[in-house]
Amino acid sequence: MARGAEGVRAALAETVHSGQVSADLSGGLDSTSLCFLAARENPELLTFRWAEAETGNDDAEFAARSIAALDRAEHLIVPQHELPAVFADPDRPVDADEPYAFTRSAARIRYSAETLAARGSELHLAGHGGDELFSPLPGYLHQLLRRRPVTALSHVRAHAALRRWPLFGTMAGLLRPGTVAGWWRQQAEHLSDPVGSARRPVLGWGVAPLRAQPWVTADGRDMARKVLHRTANEAQPLGRDPGEHQAMLVLRSAAAQYRLTAGLYADAGVELRLPFFDDRVVEAVLRVRRHEHADARRYKPLLAEAMRGIVPDVVLGRATKGEFGADIREGLRRNQTAILRLFEDSALAARGLLDPDRLRAAVRSPQRDYRVVAALEPLIGCERWLRAADRPAPRRLDALAP
């Protein structure tokens, strides 16, 4: 990892350019790293962050330490009362060629882009992709168990203690990795099963089990099963083992969605740059043995080592992550009526895929966790996208010429 960290540092430095630059400064390690790299080229950069609604979120504390160190930069903090609520404007479409999944934050992203444009920013750096790149999913344990079983068992014990994994189930999953095709067939067979425990590790050829929500109709589930079986017949692994496959899968999936986020910034005249998705950075990270930067006892150790001497040690040693539950709960409460109104004449329901009554019951029920919210986001994205796809395309003027 020591050699790999040098490569990651060099690759990240190449992706940060001078000019009229702004950068997110949430307080987390990802965005903070980019801010300090950018400040080496442009000490007068503009940093940007949203204030938190959650009192238990210590992002503000770590952001303040970074702000003090970036004493030549300009710092813009948007207070909560100025931000659009989470899930605001649920019926406003995102112009895209696929459904946009980050719908709960779309109004805030537009507001941020417009605010930065008004301050003269032409290029904005954001740390999206850092979680996917520097927090390997547990699939890496398959190959590690076969090559270095003692090290693998140590990792399993550490993960089990931290995340309360069941040891027997974890070892059983590691001894039977299966195939990509088998994983997709399993999702089809268990599509209607209840959602399992969140404590079970993701060890297969996906990032999470696929389960139909209660508002999906029987026809919708049947259609999904057919697609899943067809996918099983066509799917090919993205790597030599489940760990490599998972690493590429999360990057590809996230990159597709953040490309749409970049479109929202572009609408305001700001280029969104995401260095953690840059090929040079991805390749530098993938060269490092995954088990060396998947240490359950340290937070993103590869990025921390790459930024040693650039980012303050107090930030590199951070072991917590921001909590945004208050934003989600308040946003859902304020915009619940508007969300349900969106589905009163649902395009998904018109195709027999969605039961609006079941959706209404799920959204209005007490939420013991964020599973409904997590499923609601892409559902809104699918509804928006399908409505836009249903609209007749505008007639081109040259087609009307005699």
Short mmCIF file of C-alpha atoms in Angstrom, two decimals:
data_model
loop_
_atom_site.label_atom_id
_atom_site.label_comp_id
_atom_site.label_asym_id
_atom_site.label_seq_id
_atom_site.Cartn_x
_atom_site.Cartn_y
_atom_site.Cartn_z
CA MET A 1 0.00 0.00 0.00
CA ALA A 2 2.91 2.38 0.64
CA ARG A 3 3.98 2.23 -3.02
CA GLY A 4 0.36 2.35 -4.17
CA ALA A 5 -0.35 5.48 -2.15
CA GLU A 6 2.38 7.33 -4.08
CA GLY A 7 0.68 6.39 -7.34
CA VAL A 8 -2.72 7.48 -6.08
CA ARG A 9 -1.31 10.83 -4.92
CA ALA A 10 0.31 11.45 -8.31
CA ALA A 11 -2.81 10.46 -10.24
CA LEU A 12 -5.06 12.68 -8.14
CA ALA A 13 -2.69 15.63 -8.49
CA GLU A 14 -2.88 15.31 -12.29
CA THR A 15 -6.67 15.61 -12.26
CA VAL A 16 -6.81 18.90 -10.31
CA HIS A 17 -6.31 22.02 -12.40
CA SER A 18 -6.03 25.72 -11.68
CA GLY A 19 -8.46 28.34 -12.92
CA GLN A 20 -11.74 29.64 -11.56
CA VAL A 21 -12.24 26.61 -9.34
CA SER A 22 -14.62 25.77 -6.53
CA ALA A 23 -14.66 22.57 -4.50
CA ASP A 24 -16.94 20.78 -2.06
CA LEU A 25 -15.69 20.79 1.53
CA SER A 26 -18.12 18.58 3.41
CA GLY A 27 -15.64 17.69 6.14
CA GLY A 28 -15.26 14.13 4.89
CA LEU A 29 -11.94 12.74 3.71
CA ASP A 30 -12.86 12.58 0.02
CA SER A 31 -13.82 16.20 -0.61
CA THR A 32 -11.24 17.54 1.87
CA SER A 33 -8.44 15.77 -0.01
CA LEU A 34 -9.47 17.44 -3.27
CA CYS A 35 -9.66 20.86 -1.61
CA PHE A 36 -6.09 20.67 -0.33
CA LEU A 37 -4.80 19.38 -3.67
CA ALA A 38 -6.60 22.20 -5.50
CA ALA A 39 -5.28 24.77 -3.04
CA ARG A 40 -1.71 23.90 -3.99
CA GLU A 41 -2.46 25.16 -7.51
CA ASN A 42 -5.01 27.83 -6.60
CA PRO A 43 -4.83 28.96 -2.94
CA GLU A 44 -7.74 31.38 -3.49
CA LEU A 45 -10.21 28.68 -4.47
CA LEU A 46 -13.83 28.79 -3.30
CA THR A 47 -14.93 25.97 -0.98
CA PHE A 48 -18.60 25.10 -0.68
CA ARG A 49 -20.64 23.12 1.81
CA TRP A 50 -24.18 22.64 3.11
CA ALA A 51 -24.76 23.15 6.83
CA GLU A 52 -26.07 20.06 8.60
CA ALA A 53 -29.51 19.48 10.11
CA GLU A 54 -28.39 16.46 12.16
CA THR A 55 -26.94 17.48 15.54
CA GLY A 56 -24.92 14.26 15.68
CA ASN A 57 -23.15 15.01 12.41
CA ASP A 58 -19.56 16.05 13.12
CA ASP A 59 -18.80 17.05 9.52
CA ALA A 60 -18.89 20.70 10.61
CA GLU A 61 -16.15 20.13 13.19
CA PHE A 62 -13.75 18.58 10.69
CA ALA A 63 -14.65 21.09 7.97
CA ALA A 64 -13.82 23.91 10.40
CA ARG A 65 -10.34 22.45 10.98
CA SER A 66 -9.76 22.34 7.23
CA ILE A 67 -11.09 25.88 6.76
CA ALA A 68 -8.61 27.13 9.31
CA ALA A 69 -5.76 25.50 7.39
CA LEU A 70 -7.00 26.80 4.01
CA ASP A 71 -6.61 30.38 5.17
CA ARG A 72 -6.25 31.93 1.69
CA ALA A 73 -9.36 30.28 0.27
CA GLU A 74 -12.87 31.74 0.30
CA HIS A 75 -15.39 29.59 2.14
CA LEU A 76 -19.11 29.50 1.42
CA ILE A 77 -21.42 27.67 3.85
CA VAL A 78 -25.11 27.54 2.96
CA PRO A 79 -27.31 27.42 6.09
CA GLN A 80 -30.07 24.84 6.32
CA HIS A 81 -32.90 27.36 6.04
CA GLU A 82 -31.65 28.48 2.62
CA LEU A 83 -31.43 24.98 1.18
CA PRO A 84 -34.34 23.31 -0.63
CA ALA A 85 -35.69 20.44 1.47
CA VAL A 86 -34.76 16.87 0.63
CA PHE A 87 -37.27 15.50 -1.93
CA ALA A 88 -38.28 19.05 -2.95
CA ASP A 89 -39.90 19.38 -6.41
CA PRO A 90 -40.40 15.62 -6.88
CA ASP A 91 -42.25 16.16 -10.17
CA ARG A 92 -39.50 18.24 -11.81
CA PRO A 93 -37.89 16.06 -14.50
CA VAL A 94 -34.19 15.48 -15.06
CA ASP A 95 -33.37 15.55 -18.76
CA ALA A 96 -31.54 12.24 -19.14
CA ASP A 97 -31.41 9.09 -21.23
CA GLU A 98 -31.92 6.88 -18.17
CA PRO A 99 -33.73 7.26 -14.81
CA TYR A 100 -31.94 9.47 -12.29
CA ALA A 101 -31.55 7.75 -8.92
CA PHE A 102 -30.45 10.68 -6.71
CA THR A 103 -33.87 12.32 -6.77
CA ARG A 104 -34.01 13.31 -3.13
CA SER A 105 -31.05 15.69 -3.62
CA ALA A 106 -31.83 16.97 -7.12
CA ALA A 107 -33.28 20.31 -5.94
CA ARG A 108 -30.26 20.90 -3.68
CA ILE A 109 -27.86 20.04 -6.49
CA ARG A 110 -29.53 22.55 -8.81
CA TYR A 111 -29.41 25.18 -6.06
CA SER A 112 -25.72 24.49 -5.46
CA ALA A 113 -24.85 24.72 -9.14
CA GLU A 114 -26.71 28.01 -9.55
CA THR A 115 -25.11 29.45 -6.40
CA LEU A 116 -21.61 28.52 -7.58
CA ALA A 117 -22.26 29.93 -11.05
CA ALA A 118 -23.36 33.22 -9.48
CA ARG A 119 -20.05 33.31 -7.58
CA GLY A 120 -18.11 32.94 -10.83
CA SER A 121 -17.14 29.28 -10.60
CA GLU A 122 -16.48 27.66 -13.94
CA LEU A 123 -15.28 24.29 -12.69
CA HIS A 124 -16.36 22.53 -9.51
CA LEU A 125 -14.56 19.63 -7.83
CA ALA A 126 -16.53 17.05 -5.85
CA GLY A 127 -15.52 13.93 -3.95
CA HIS A 128 -18.21 11.63 -5.34
CA GLY A 129 -16.76 8.21 -6.04
CA GLY A 130 -14.47 8.18 -3.03
CA ASP A 131 -16.69 5.76 -1.13
CA GLU A 132 -16.88 3.37 -4.08
CA LEU A 133 -13.14 3.55 -4.76
CA PHE A 134 -11.60 3.48 -1.31
CA SER A 135 -14.05 1.23 0.60
CA PRO A 136 -13.76 -2.21 -1.04
CA LEU A 137 -16.82 -4.44 -0.71
CA PRO A 138 -16.34 -7.79 1.09
CA GLY A 139 -16.04 -9.77 -2.13
CA TYR A 140 -12.25 -9.32 -1.86
CA LEU A 141 -12.32 -11.93 0.92
CA HIS A 142 -12.91 -14.77 -1.59
CA GLN A 143 -9.51 -14.51 -3.23
CA LEU A 144 -7.81 -13.62 0.04
CA LEU A 145 -9.15 -16.79 1.70
CA ARG A 146 -7.64 -18.93 -1.04
CA ARG A 147 -4.28 -17.17 -1.15
CA ARG A 148 -3.76 -16.07 2.45
CA PRO A 149 -6.23 -17.93 4.67
CA VAL A 150 -4.77 -16.72 7.98
CA THR A 151 -4.99 -13.08 6.86
CA ALA A 152 -8.50 -13.69 5.53
CA LEU A 153 -9.71 -15.11 8.84
CA SER A 154 -8.29 -12.08 10.64
CA HIS A 155 -10.21 -9.79 8.29
CA VAL A 156 -13.42 -11.79 8.72
CA ARG A 157 -13.18 -11.56 12.51
CA ALA A 158 -12.57 -7.79 12.34
CA HIS A 159 -15.50 -7.20 9.97
CA ALA A 160 -17.77 -9.49 12.01
CA ALA A 161 -16.95 -7.61 15.22
CA LEU A 162 -17.50 -4.20 13.64
CA ARG A 163 -20.56 -4.98 11.50
CA ARG A 164 -22.03 -7.93 13.44
CA TRP A 165 -21.74 -10.39 10.59
CA PRO A 166 -22.82 -13.95 11.42
CA LEU A 167 -19.60 -15.95 11.31
CA PHE A 168 -21.13 -19.22 10.10
CA GLY A 169 -23.09 -17.59 7.30
CA THR A 170 -20.09 -15.50 6.28
CA MET A 171 -17.77 -18.48 5.99
CA ALA A 172 -20.42 -20.48 4.13
CA GLY A 173 -20.76 -17.66 1.61
CA LEU A 174 -17.00 -17.45 1.14
CA LEU A 175 -16.67 -21.17 0.49
CA ARG A 176 -19.42 -21.09 -2.17
CA PRO A 177 -18.83 -18.01 -4.36
CA GLY A 178 -21.00 -19.26 -7.23
CA THR A 179 -21.03 -17.64 -10.67
CA VAL A 180 -22.27 -14.39 -12.17
CA ALA A 181 -25.04 -16.21 -14.01
CA GLY A 182 -26.02 -18.06 -10.86
CA TRP A 183 -26.22 -14.79 -8.92
CA TRP A 184 -28.66 -13.27 -11.42
CA ARG A 185 -30.82 -16.43 -11.44
CA GLN A 186 -30.90 -16.37 -7.66
CA GLN A 187 -32.18 -12.78 -7.73
CA ALA A 188 -34.99 -13.84 -10.06
CA GLU A 189 -35.97 -16.78 -7.86
CA HIS A 190 -35.98 -14.76 -4.65
CA LEU A 191 -37.33 -11.48 -6.04
CA SER A 192 -40.51 -11.64 -3.92
CA ASP A 193 -38.77 -12.72 -0.71
CA PRO A 194 -38.75 -10.34 2.26
CA VAL A 195 -35.71 -8.11 2.57
CA GLY A 196 -33.14 -9.94 4.68
CA SER A 197 -30.96 -8.73 7.50
CA ALA A 198 -28.74 -5.75 6.78
CA ARG A 199 -26.07 -7.50 8.86
CA ARG A 200 -25.34 -10.11 6.18
CA PRO A 201 -22.21 -9.31 4.14
CA VAL A 202 -22.38 -8.75 0.38
CA LEU A 203 -20.20 -11.62 -0.79
CA GLY A 204 -21.68 -12.56 -4.15
CA TRP A 205 -21.47 -11.10 -7.64
CA GLY A 206 -23.64 -8.07 -6.89
CA VAL A 207 -23.72 -5.16 -4.48
CA ALA A 208 -27.04 -6.00 -2.78
CA PRO A 209 -29.87 -8.56 -3.09
CA LEU A 210 -32.59 -7.50 -5.52
CA ARG A 211 -36.03 -7.57 -3.89
CA ALA A 212 -39.34 -6.27 -5.21
CA GLN A 213 -40.97 -3.58 -3.08
CA PRO A 214 -44.54 -4.16 -1.87
CA TRP A 215 -45.90 -1.59 -4.34
CA VAL A 216 -44.72 -3.59 -7.37
CA THR A 217 -47.61 -5.50 -8.98
CA ALA A 218 -47.58 -9.21 -9.84
CA ASP A 219 -47.16 -8.28 -13.52
CA GLY A 220 -44.24 -6.05 -12.61
CA ARG A 221 -42.53 -8.86 -10.69
CA ASP A 222 -43.10 -11.32 -13.57
CA MET A 223 -41.58 -8.87 -16.04
CA ALA A 224 -38.59 -8.29 -13.75
CA ARG A 225 -38.00 -12.03 -13.40
CA LYS A 226 -37.90 -12.42 -17.17
CA VAL A 227 -35.35 -9.61 -17.45
CA LEU A 228 -33.24 -11.10 -14.65
CA HIS A 229 -33.23 -14.54 -16.30
CA ARG A 230 -32.28 -12.99 -19.63
CA THR A 231 -29.48 -11.09 -17.89
CA ALA A 232 -28.24 -14.33 -16.34
CA ASN A 233 -27.84 -15.81 -19.82
CA GLU A 234 -25.82 -12.80 -21.02
CA ALA A 235 -23.90 -11.57 -17.96
CA GLN A 236 -20.12 -11.73 -17.93
CA PRO A 237 -17.86 -11.07 -14.92
CA LEU A 238 -16.09 -7.71 -14.83
CA GLY A 239 -13.10 -9.20 -13.03
CA ARG A 240 -11.30 -12.44 -12.26
CA ASP A 241 -13.01 -12.95 -8.91
CA PRO A 242 -15.98 -11.50 -6.95
CA GLY A 243 -13.76 -8.80 -5.40
CA GLU A 244 -12.57 -7.42 -8.75
CA HIS A 245 -16.09 -7.73 -10.15
CA GLN A 246 -17.62 -5.79 -7.25
CA ALA A 247 -14.97 -3.06 -7.50
CA MET A 248 -15.76 -2.44 -11.17
CA LEU A 249 -19.52 -2.86 -10.71
CA VAL A 250 -19.88 -0.15 -8.07
CA LEU A 251 -17.69 2.25 -10.05
CA ARG A 252 -19.60 1.74 -13.30
CA SER A 253 -22.99 2.00 -11.62
CA ALA A 254 -22.11 5.14 -9.67
CA ALA A 255 -20.33 6.80 -12.59
CA ALA A 256 -23.44 6.49 -14.77
CA GLN A 257 -25.53 8.34 -12.18
CA TYR A 258 -22.95 11.03 -11.42
CA ARG A 259 -22.72 11.71 -15.15
CA LEU A 260 -26.38 12.78 -14.87
CA THR A 261 -25.49 14.91 -11.84
CA ALA A 262 -22.86 16.62 -13.97
CA GLY A 263 -25.67 17.49 -16.38
CA LEU A 264 -27.48 19.42 -13.64
CA TYR A 265 -24.32 21.47 -13.03
CA ALA A 266 -23.85 22.01 -16.76
CA ASP A 267 -27.38 23.44 -16.96
CA ALA A 268 -26.11 26.24 -14.68
CA GLY A 269 -22.91 26.71 -16.69
CA VAL A 270 -20.58 24.90 -14.29
CA GLU A 271 -18.40 21.93 -15.21
CA LEU A 272 -18.53 19.25 -12.52
CA ARG A 273 -15.25 17.37 -12.26
CA LEU A 274 -15.07 14.11 -10.30
CA PRO A 275 -11.39 13.10 -9.95
CA PHE A 276 -12.18 9.81 -8.20
CA PHE A 277 -13.78 8.54 -11.41
CA ASP A 278 -10.79 9.53 -13.54
CA ASP A 279 -9.26 6.49 -15.28
CA ARG A 280 -5.77 7.35 -14.00
CA VAL A 281 -6.97 7.42 -10.39
CA VAL A 282 -9.05 4.25 -10.73
CA GLU A 283 -6.11 2.39 -12.27
CA ALA A 284 -3.78 3.57 -9.51
CA VAL A 285 -6.16 2.31 -6.83
CA LEU A 286 -6.80 -1.03 -8.56
CA ARG A 287 -3.05 -1.71 -8.61
CA VAL A 288 -3.06 -1.88 -4.79
CA ARG A 289 -3.87 -5.20 -3.12
CA ARG A 290 -7.45 -4.83 -1.99
CA HIS A 291 -6.98 -6.50 1.37
CA GLU A 292 -4.33 -3.91 2.28
CA HIS A 293 -6.77 -1.01 1.94
CA ALA A 294 -9.87 -2.86 3.15
CA ASP A 295 -8.81 -2.77 6.78
CA ALA A 296 -11.94 -2.81 8.96
CA ARG A 297 -10.02 -1.01 11.70
CA ARG A 298 -9.10 2.05 9.60
CA TYR A 299 -11.20 4.39 7.46
CA LYS A 300 -10.05 4.59 3.82
CA PRO A 301 -6.40 3.92 4.70
CA LEU A 302 -5.17 4.10 1.09
CA LEU A 303 -6.54 7.61 0.55
CA ALA A 304 -5.27 8.67 3.98
CA GLU A 305 -1.74 7.50 3.16
CA ALA A 306 -1.88 9.13 -0.27
CA MET A 307 -2.79 12.46 1.33
CA ARG A 308 -0.23 12.26 4.17
CA GLY A 309 1.55 15.62 4.41
CA ILE A 310 -1.09 17.36 2.27
CA VAL A 311 -4.22 17.07 4.41
CA PRO A 312 -4.07 17.76 8.17
CA ASP A 313 -3.48 14.61 10.22
CA VAL A 314 -6.59 15.27 12.32
CA VAL A 315 -8.72 14.83 9.21
CA LEU A 316 -6.77 11.81 7.96
CA GLY A 317 -7.39 10.09 11.28
CA ARG A 318 -11.14 10.64 11.27
CA ALA A 319 -13.09 7.45 12.00
CA THR A 320 -16.67 8.78 11.74
CA LYS A 321 -18.98 9.53 8.83
CA GLY A 322 -21.63 12.24 8.54
CA GLU A 323 -25.23 11.39 9.46
CA PHE A 324 -28.04 12.99 7.47
CA GLY A 325 -31.10 11.31 8.95
CA ALA A 326 -32.64 14.58 10.11
CA ASP A 327 -32.51 16.01 6.57
CA ILE A 328 -34.21 12.91 5.17
CA ARG A 329 -36.93 12.71 7.82
CA GLU A 330 -37.78 16.40 7.56
CA GLY A 331 -37.68 16.41 3.77
CA LEU A 332 -39.94 13.38 3.51
CA ARG A 333 -42.39 14.91 5.98
CA ARG A 334 -42.55 18.22 4.12
CA ASN A 335 -42.81 16.72 0.64
CA GLN A 336 -44.83 13.56 1.29
CA THR A 337 -48.00 15.02 -0.24
CA ALA A 338 -46.17 16.19 -3.37
CA ILE A 339 -44.53 12.77 -3.78
CA LEU A 340 -47.84 10.94 -3.54
CA ARG A 341 -49.45 13.44 -5.90
CA LEU A 342 -46.80 12.54 -8.48
CA PHE A 343 -48.11 8.97 -8.52
CA GLU A 344 -51.83 9.80 -8.69
CA ASP A 345 -51.66 9.55 -12.49
CA SER A 346 -48.57 7.38 -12.57
CA ALA A 347 -47.10 6.29 -15.90
CA LEU A 348 -45.78 3.19 -14.14
CA ALA A 349 -49.25 2.37 -12.81
CA ALA A 350 -50.75 2.89 -16.28
CA ARG A 351 -48.50 0.06 -17.49
CA GLY A 352 -49.59 -2.22 -14.67
CA LEU A 353 -46.24 -2.12 -12.86
CA LEU A 354 -47.14 -0.08 -9.78
CA ASP A 355 -49.93 -0.32 -7.20
CA PRO A 356 -50.49 3.30 -6.03
CA ASP A 357 -52.49 2.21 -2.96
CA ARG A 358 -49.66 0.03 -1.69
CA LEU A 359 -47.16 2.81 -2.37
CA ARG A 360 -49.30 5.31 -0.47
CA ALA A 361 -49.57 2.93 2.51
CA ALA A 362 -45.81 2.33 2.57
CA VAL A 363 -44.90 6.03 2.39
CA ARG A 364 -47.42 7.03 5.07
CA SER A 365 -46.45 4.26 7.49
CA PRO A 366 -43.96 4.90 10.30
CA GLN A 367 -40.42 4.38 8.99
CA ARG A 368 -38.27 2.25 11.29
CA ASP A 369 -35.30 2.60 8.95
CA TYR A 370 -34.43 4.13 5.56
CA ARG A 371 -35.31 1.18 3.34
CA VAL A 372 -38.50 2.74 1.99
CA VAL A 373 -36.70 6.02 1.37
CA ALA A 374 -33.88 4.20 -0.42
CA ALA A 375 -36.39 2.47 -2.70
CA LEU A 376 -38.46 5.62 -3.18
CA GLU A 377 -35.57 7.57 -4.73
CA PRO A 378 -35.09 5.41 -7.84
CA LEU A 379 -38.86 4.93 -8.09
CA ILE A 380 -39.34 8.68 -8.46
CA GLY A 381 -36.52 8.68 -11.01
CA CYS A 382 -38.22 5.94 -13.04
CA GLU A 383 -41.58 7.73 -12.95
CA ARG A 384 -40.04 11.02 -14.08
CA TRP A 385 -38.07 9.34 -16.85
CA LEU A 386 -41.04 7.35 -18.15
CA ARG A 387 -43.24 10.44 -18.23
CA ALA A 388 -40.59 12.27 -20.25
CA ALA A 389 -40.24 9.31 -22.60
CA ASP A 390 -44.02 9.27 -23.12
CA ARG A 391 -44.07 12.89 -24.26
CA PRO A 392 -44.05 13.32 -28.04
CA ALA A 393 -40.68 14.46 -29.35
CA PRO A 394 -40.69 18.05 -30.62
CA ARG A 395 -40.95 18.31 -34.38
CA ARG A 396 -37.77 19.58 -36.03
CA LEU A 397 -38.14 22.75 -38.07
CA ASP A 398 -36.26 21.32 -41.03
CA ALA A 399 -38.75 18.46 -41.16
CA LEU A 400 -41.51 21.01 -41.77
CA ALA A 401 -39.75 22.58 -44.74
CA PRO A 402 -41.42 22.00 -48.14
#
